[in-house]
CSV table of C-alpha atoms in Angstrom, one decimal:
chain,number,residue,atom,x,y,z
A,158,MET,CA,74.6,237.5,62.6
A,159,ILE,CA,72.7,235.6,59.6
A,160,LEU,CA,73.9,238.0,56.8
A,161,VAL,CA,77.9,237.7,58.0
A,162,THR,CA,76.8,233.5,58.4
A,163,ILE,CA,75.3,233.8,54.8
A,164,LEU,CA,78.7,235.6,53.8
A,165,LEU,CA,80.8,233.1,55.3
A,166,LEU,CA,79.1,230.2,53.8
A,167,ILE,CA,79.8,232.1,50.2
A,168,VAL,CA,83.6,232.8,50.9
A,169,GLY,CA,83.6,229.0,51.8
A,170,LEU,CA,81.8,227.4,48.8
A,171,ALA,CA,84.9,229.8,46.6
A,172,ILE,CA,87.5,228.2,48.7
A,173,LEU,CA,86.1,224.7,48.4
A,174,ILE,CA,85.5,225.6,44.6
A,175,ALA,CA,89.4,226.7,44.0
A,176,GLY,CA,91.0,224.1,46.0
A,177,ALA,CA,88.9,221.6,43.5
A,178,ASP,CA,90.2,223.2,40.5
A,179,ILE,CA,94.0,223.3,42.5
A,180,LEU,CA,93.4,219.8,43.5
A,181,VAL,CA,92.6,218.0,40.0
A,182,ARG,CA,95.1,220.1,38.3
A,183,GLY,CA,97.9,218.6,40.7
A,184,THR,CA,96.9,215.3,40.7
A,185,ALA,CA,96.1,214.6,37.0
A,186,SER,CA,99.6,216.3,36.1
A,187,ILE,CA,101.1,213.5,38.4
A,188,SER,CA,99.0,210.6,36.9
A,189,LYS,CA,100.2,211.6,33.0
A,190,LYS,CA,103.7,212.9,34.0
A,191,TYR,CA,105.0,209.5,36.1
A,192,GLY,CA,102.7,207.1,34.5
A,193,ILE,CA,100.5,206.4,37.2
A,194,ALA,CA,97.0,205.2,36.5
A,195,PRO,CA,94.4,208.1,37.8
A,196,ILE,CA,92.1,205.6,39.5
A,197,VAL,CA,94.6,204.8,41.7
A,198,ILE,CA,94.9,208.9,42.4
A,199,GLY,CA,91.5,209.2,42.9
A,200,LEU,CA,91.5,205.8,45.4
A,201,THR,CA,94.1,207.1,47.3
A,202,VAL,CA,95.3,210.5,47.1
A,203,VAL,CA,91.9,212.5,46.4
A,204,SER,CA,89.8,210.3,48.3
A,205,PHE,CA,92.1,210.8,51.3
A,206,GLY,CA,92.0,214.8,51.0
A,207,THR,CA,88.2,214.8,50.5
A,208,SER,CA,87.2,212.6,53.4
A,209,ALA,CA,89.2,214.9,55.4
A,210,PRO,CA,86.2,216.8,56.7
A,211,GLU,CA,83.9,213.7,58.0
A,212,LEU,CA,87.1,212.4,59.6
A,213,VAL,CA,87.6,216.0,61.6
A,214,ILE,CA,83.6,216.5,62.0
A,215,ASN,CA,83.2,213.1,63.4
A,216,LEU,CA,86.0,213.1,66.2
A,217,ILE,CA,85.0,216.2,67.0
A,218,SER,CA,81.1,214.9,66.8
A,219,ALA,CA,82.0,211.8,68.8
A,220,THR,CA,84.2,213.0,71.7
A,221,ASN,CA,81.8,215.6,72.3
A,222,GLY,CA,79.0,213.3,73.0
A,223,SER,CA,77.1,213.5,69.9
A,224,PRO,CA,77.0,210.0,68.1
A,225,ASP,CA,73.8,210.7,66.0
A,226,LEU,CA,75.9,213.3,64.5
A,227,ALA,CA,78.8,211.5,63.9
A,228,ILE,CA,77.0,208.5,62.4
A,229,GLY,CA,74.6,210.6,60.5
A,230,ASN,CA,77.7,212.3,58.7
A,231,ILE,CA,79.1,209.0,57.5
A,232,LEU,CA,75.6,207.7,56.0
A,233,GLY,CA,74.5,210.7,54.9
A,234,SER,CA,77.9,211.9,53.0
A,235,ASN,CA,77.7,208.0,51.4
A,236,ILE,CA,74.5,208.4,50.1
A,237,SER,CA,74.7,212.1,48.8
A,238,ASN,CA,78.0,210.7,47.6
A,239,ILE,CA,76.5,208.3,44.9
A,240,LEU,CA,73.1,210.1,44.0
A,241,LEU,CA,74.0,213.7,44.0
A,242,ILE,CA,77.9,213.9,43.3
A,243,LEU,CA,77.7,210.9,40.7
A,244,GLY,CA,74.5,212.4,39.6
A,245,ILE,CA,75.6,216.3,39.1
A,246,SER,CA,79.0,214.7,37.7
A,247,ALA,CA,77.1,212.8,35.0
A,248,LEU,CA,74.9,215.8,34.1
A,249,PHE,CA,78.4,217.2,32.6
A,250,VAL,CA,79.4,214.3,31.3
A,251,GLU,CA,79.2,210.4,30.8
A,252,LEU,CA,81.5,208.8,33.4
A,253,LYS,CA,83.1,206.0,32.1
A,254,VAL,CA,83.9,203.2,34.8
A,255,LYS,CA,86.7,201.0,34.6
A,256,LYS,CA,86.0,197.1,34.8
A,257,SER,CA,88.1,196.9,37.7
A,258,THR,CA,85.7,199.4,39.5
A,259,THR,CA,82.9,197.6,38.4
A,260,TRP,CA,84.2,194.2,39.8
A,261,LYS,CA,86.3,195.4,42.7
A,262,GLU,CA,85.9,199.0,44.1
A,263,ILE,CA,82.5,199.1,44.1
A,264,PRO,CA,81.5,195.5,45.7
A,265,PHE,CA,84.2,196.7,48.1
A,266,ALA,CA,82.5,199.6,48.9
A,267,ALA,CA,79.2,197.8,49.2
A,268,LEU,CA,80.5,195.3,51.3
A,269,SER,CA,81.9,198.3,53.8
A,270,ILE,CA,78.1,199.0,54.3
A,271,ILE,CA,77.2,195.0,54.6
A,272,ALA,CA,80.0,195.2,57.4
A,273,LEU,CA,78.7,197.8,59.2
A,274,ALA,CA,74.9,196.4,59.1
A,275,ILE,CA,76.4,193.7,60.8
A,276,LEU,CA,78.4,195.1,63.5
A,277,GLY,CA,75.7,197.6,64.5
A,278,ASN,CA,73.0,195.4,64.7
A,279,ASP,CA,73.9,194.0,68.5
A,280,VAL,CA,70.5,193.5,69.5
A,281,PHE,CA,69.2,191.2,66.9
A,282,LEU,CA,72.5,189.4,66.8
A,283,ASP,CA,73.6,189.1,69.8
A,284,GLY,CA,70.7,190.0,72.4
A,285,ALA,CA,72.1,193.3,73.6
A,286,ILE,CA,70.5,196.2,74.9
A,287,MET,CA,71.4,198.8,72.3
A,288,ASN,CA,72.8,199.0,68.7
A,289,SER,CA,76.4,200.5,69.1
A,290,LEU,CA,79.6,200.4,67.6
A,291,THR,CA,82.4,199.1,69.8
A,292,ARG,CA,86.2,199.5,70.3
A,293,THR,CA,86.6,196.2,69.0
A,294,ASP,CA,84.0,196.8,66.1
A,295,GLY,CA,86.6,199.9,65.1
A,296,LEU,CA,89.2,197.6,65.0
A,297,ILE,CA,87.3,195.5,62.6
A,298,LEU,CA,86.8,198.2,60.4
A,299,LEU,CA,90.2,199.5,60.3
A,300,GLY,CA,91.3,196.0,59.6
A,301,PHE,CA,89.0,195.9,56.8
A,302,PHE,CA,90.7,199.4,55.8
A,303,SER,CA,94.2,197.9,55.8
A,304,ILE,CA,93.1,195.3,53.6
A,305,PHE,CA,91.3,197.6,51.1
A,306,MET,CA,94.9,199.5,51.4
A,307,TYR,CA,97.2,196.5,50.3
A,308,TYR,CA,94.6,195.7,47.1
A,309,ILE,CA,95.6,199.3,46.3
A,310,PHE,CA,98.9,199.1,46.9
A,311,GLU,CA,98.6,196.0,44.6
A,312,LEU,CA,96.7,198.2,41.9
A,313,PHE,CA,99.7,201.1,41.9
A,314,LYS,CA,102.2,198.6,41.4
A,315,ASN,CA,100.2,196.6,38.4
A,316,SER,CA,98.9,199.6,36.8
A,317,LYS,CA,99.9,202.2,34.0
A,318,ASN,CA,98.8,205.1,32.6
A,319,THR,CA,96.5,204.3,29.7
A,320,GLU,CA,95.1,207.7,28.9
A,321,PRO,CA,95.0,208.5,25.5
A,322,GLU,CA,98.5,211.0,25.0
A,323,ASP,CA,96.5,213.7,23.0
A,324,GLN,CA,94.8,214.5,25.9
A,325,LYS,CA,94.8,217.7,26.9
A,326,ILE,CA,96.6,217.2,30.3
A,327,LYS,CA,99.0,220.0,31.4
A,328,THR,CA,101.7,218.7,33.3
A,329,TYR,CA,103.8,220.5,35.6
A,330,SER,CA,107.4,219.6,37.7
A,331,MET,CA,106.8,217.4,40.3
A,332,GLY,CA,107.2,219.7,43.0
A,333,LYS,CA,105.0,222.4,41.2
A,334,SER,CA,102.2,219.2,40.9
A,335,VAL,CA,102.7,218.1,44.8
A,336,ALA,CA,102.0,221.5,45.9
A,337,PHE,CA,99.2,221.9,43.5
A,338,THR,CA,97.6,218.8,45.5
A,339,ILE,CA,98.5,219.7,49.3
A,340,LEU,CA,97.2,223.2,48.7
A,341,GLY,CA,94.0,221.7,47.1
A,342,ILE,CA,93.5,219.5,50.0
A,343,VAL,CA,94.0,222.4,52.3
A,344,GLY,CA,91.5,224.6,50.5
A,345,LEU,CA,88.9,221.4,50.2
A,346,ILE,CA,89.3,221.4,54.2
A,347,ALA,CA,89.4,224.8,54.8
A,348,GLY,CA,86.5,225.4,52.4
A,349,GLY,CA,84.0,222.5,53.7
A,350,GLN,CA,85.2,223.2,57.6
A,351,LEU,CA,84.0,226.7,56.9
A,352,LEU,CA,81.0,226.0,54.9
A,353,VAL,CA,79.9,223.1,57.4
A,354,SER,CA,80.0,225.3,60.5
A,355,GLN,CA,77.9,228.2,59.2
A,356,ALA,CA,75.3,225.8,57.4
A,357,THR,CA,75.3,224.1,60.9
A,358,ILE,CA,74.8,227.6,62.7
A,359,LEU,CA,71.7,228.1,60.5
A,360,ALA,CA,70.1,224.7,60.7
A,361,THR,CA,70.6,225.2,64.5
A,362,LEU,CA,68.8,228.4,64.5
A,363,ALA,CA,65.8,226.4,62.1
A,364,GLY,CA,65.3,224.0,65.0
A,365,MET,CA,66.7,220.9,63.3
A,366,SER,CA,67.6,217.5,65.3
A,367,GLU,CA,71.1,216.7,65.4
A,368,MET,CA,70.4,213.7,63.1
A,369,LEU,CA,69.0,215.6,60.8
A,370,ILE,CA,71.2,217.7,60.6
A,371,GLY,CA,73.8,215.1,60.2
A,372,LEU,CA,72.5,213.9,57.5
A,373,THR,CA,71.4,216.8,55.5
A,374,VAL,CA,73.5,219.8,56.5
A,375,VAL,CA,76.7,218.3,57.7
A,376,ALA,CA,76.4,215.4,55.0
A,377,VAL,CA,76.1,217.4,52.3
A,378,GLY,CA,78.5,220.2,53.3
A,379,THR,CA,81.4,217.7,54.1
A,380,SER,CA,80.6,216.1,50.9
A,381,LEU,CA,81.3,219.2,49.0
A,382,PRO,CA,84.9,218.3,48.4
A,383,GLU,CA,83.8,215.4,47.0
A,384,LEU,CA,81.5,217.0,44.8
A,385,ALA,CA,83.8,219.7,43.4
A,386,THR,CA,86.5,217.4,42.7
A,387,SER,CA,84.3,215.2,41.0
A,388,VAL,CA,82.6,218.2,38.7
A,389,VAL,CA,85.8,219.6,37.7
A,390,ALA,CA,87.3,216.2,37.1
A,391,ALA,CA,84.4,215.2,34.8
A,392,ILE,CA,84.6,218.3,32.9
A,393,LYS,CA,88.4,217.8,32.6
A,394,GLY,CA,87.8,214.5,31.3
A,395,GLN,CA,89.3,212.8,34.0
A,396,SER,CA,86.1,210.6,34.9
A,397,ASP,CA,88.6,207.8,36.7
A,398,ILE,CA,89.5,210.5,39.2
A,399,ALA,CA,85.7,211.4,39.7
A,400,ILE,CA,84.3,207.9,40.0
A,401,GLY,CA,87.3,206.8,42.1
A,402,ASN,CA,87.1,209.5,44.7
A,403,VAL,CA,83.6,208.6,45.2
A,404,VAL,CA,83.9,205.1,45.5
A,405,GLY,CA,87.3,205.5,47.6
A,406,SER,CA,85.6,208.2,49.7
A,407,ASN,CA,82.4,205.8,50.4
A,408,ILE,CA,85.3,203.2,51.9
A,409,PHE,CA,87.0,205.4,53.4
A,410,ASN,CA,84.4,206.7,55.5
A,411,VAL,CA,83.0,203.3,56.9
A,412,PHE,CA,86.3,201.3,57.4
A,413,TRP,CA,88.5,204.2,58.3
A,414,ILE,CA,86.7,206.9,59.6
A,415,LEU,CA,84.1,205.1,61.7
A,416,GLY,CA,87.0,202.8,62.3
A,417,VAL,CA,89.1,205.6,63.8
A,418,THR,CA,85.6,207.3,65.7
A,419,SER,CA,84.8,204.2,67.4
A,420,VAL,CA,88.0,203.3,68.7
A,421,VAL,CA,88.2,206.4,70.2
A,422,THR,CA,85.0,206.4,71.5
A,423,PRO,CA,82.1,204.0,71.1
A,424,LEU,CA,78.9,205.1,68.9
A,425,SER,CA,75.3,204.4,69.4
A,426,ILE,CA,73.1,203.7,66.4
A,427,ASN,CA,69.4,204.1,66.8
A,428,GLN,CA,66.8,203.0,64.4
A,429,PHE,CA,67.1,205.7,62.0
A,430,ALA,CA,70.6,205.2,61.3
A,431,ARG,CA,70.4,201.7,60.5
A,432,GLN,CA,67.4,202.7,57.7
A,433,ASP,CA,70.1,204.4,56.3
A,434,ILE,CA,72.2,201.8,56.5
A,435,MET,CA,70.1,200.0,54.5
A,436,ILE,CA,69.3,202.9,52.0
A,437,ASN,CA,73.1,203.3,51.5
A,438,LEU,CA,73.3,199.4,50.6
A,439,ALA,CA,70.3,200.1,48.2
A,440,VAL,CA,72.2,202.9,46.2
A,441,THR,CA,75.7,201.1,46.4
A,442,VAL,CA,73.8,198.1,44.6
A,443,LEU,CA,71.9,200.8,42.1
A,444,LEU,CA,75.0,202.2,41.3
A,445,PHE,CA,76.2,198.9,40.1
A,446,ALA,CA,73.4,197.8,38.2
A,447,PHE,CA,73.2,201.3,36.5
A,448,LEU,CA,76.5,199.8,34.9
A,449,PHE,CA,74.7,197.1,33.2
A,450,ILE,CA,71.7,199.4,31.8
A,451,GLY,CA,72.1,201.0,28.4
A,452,LYS,CA,75.8,201.7,28.0
A,453,LYS,CA,78.1,199.2,29.6
A,454,HIS,CA,80.4,200.4,32.4
A,455,THR,CA,79.0,203.8,31.6
A,456,ILE,CA,77.2,206.1,34.0
A,457,GLN,CA,74.9,208.3,31.5
A,458,LYS,CA,73.2,211.8,31.8
A,459,TRP,CA,69.6,210.0,32.4
A,460,GLN,CA,71.2,207.8,34.8
A,461,GLY,CA,72.2,211.4,36.5
A,462,VAL,CA,69.1,212.6,36.5
A,463,VAL,CA,67.7,209.4,38.1
A,464,LEU,CA,70.2,209.7,41.1
A,465,ILE,CA,69.8,213.4,41.6
A,466,LEU,CA,65.6,212.4,41.8
A,467,LEU,CA,66.4,209.8,44.1
A,468,TYR,CA,68.7,212.1,46.6
A,469,VAL,CA,65.5,215.1,46.5
A,470,LEU,CA,63.1,211.7,47.2
A,471,TYR,CA,65.9,210.9,50.4
A,472,THR,CA,66.0,214.3,51.5
A,473,ILE,CA,62.0,214.5,51.6
A,474,PHE,CA,61.4,211.2,53.5
A,475,ILE,CA,64.4,212.0,56.4
A,476,ILE,CA,63.0,215.5,56.8
A,477,MET,CA,59.3,214.0,57.2
A,478,ARG,CA,61.2,211.5,59.2
A,479,GLY,CA,62.4,214.0,61.6
């Protein structure tokens, strides 16, 4: 049983990596061939695709009466996206961040966490019996998401692909590029789902709590599409796709996925989740600060090491917390 589970884990990882490679090939081709700025591709197509596992896991968890798993999945994914995924990506190549990402998209990601902290603090703000994300809160989150999508639409209209002409990006026909993109997303979702399901089985056998599984195994597992895509994009010199993928996914996770999930069924928020909301905000602010330390608007390799070490400390913290 355990050997089969481990084998399926490996198969899921292989599918995940292959899907990431194909997705980056397709999206980079579309970006260069049709003059779409890579950051737009990263914030939309790639973010939607790599966030799909979180959406599936959340809807299943919420409807099955596991709100801790749903909340833990999103918060854990957002934290691992910044600390682990950008950290690992920066080890391969320094990530250059565009001015618009620094001053607009990253602050928008911080806004999503602030909104979540306010909407999920019913006891303190409203004197309620418990903290939760109600259907009304979900509609508010979806309202923020619609504003973000309008911003992306305007960015799309006004942006141009300014990548150097000599950059070695292979272009394909429109049909082939779209097919690569779709196949890549399918591979990411299928590989991520297979990996998460098998990892959850192992974690359950090890006696981990629902919240801990959500913050670690499921969160990292559903973030693997972002990890695979960002690392492959970074290696291929597509920093905008790597950065846009992570920042966009964090915004999607809160405004879109938690919005949809809480509309389907209200989600309770426990004291551990409130701690993780503040940690989430702290690491987002840290990411913003890093862009002004050392090389401006660049995530350097040493900063990548710091991010990874912080993720290790965070993991130790939540395991000790229980």
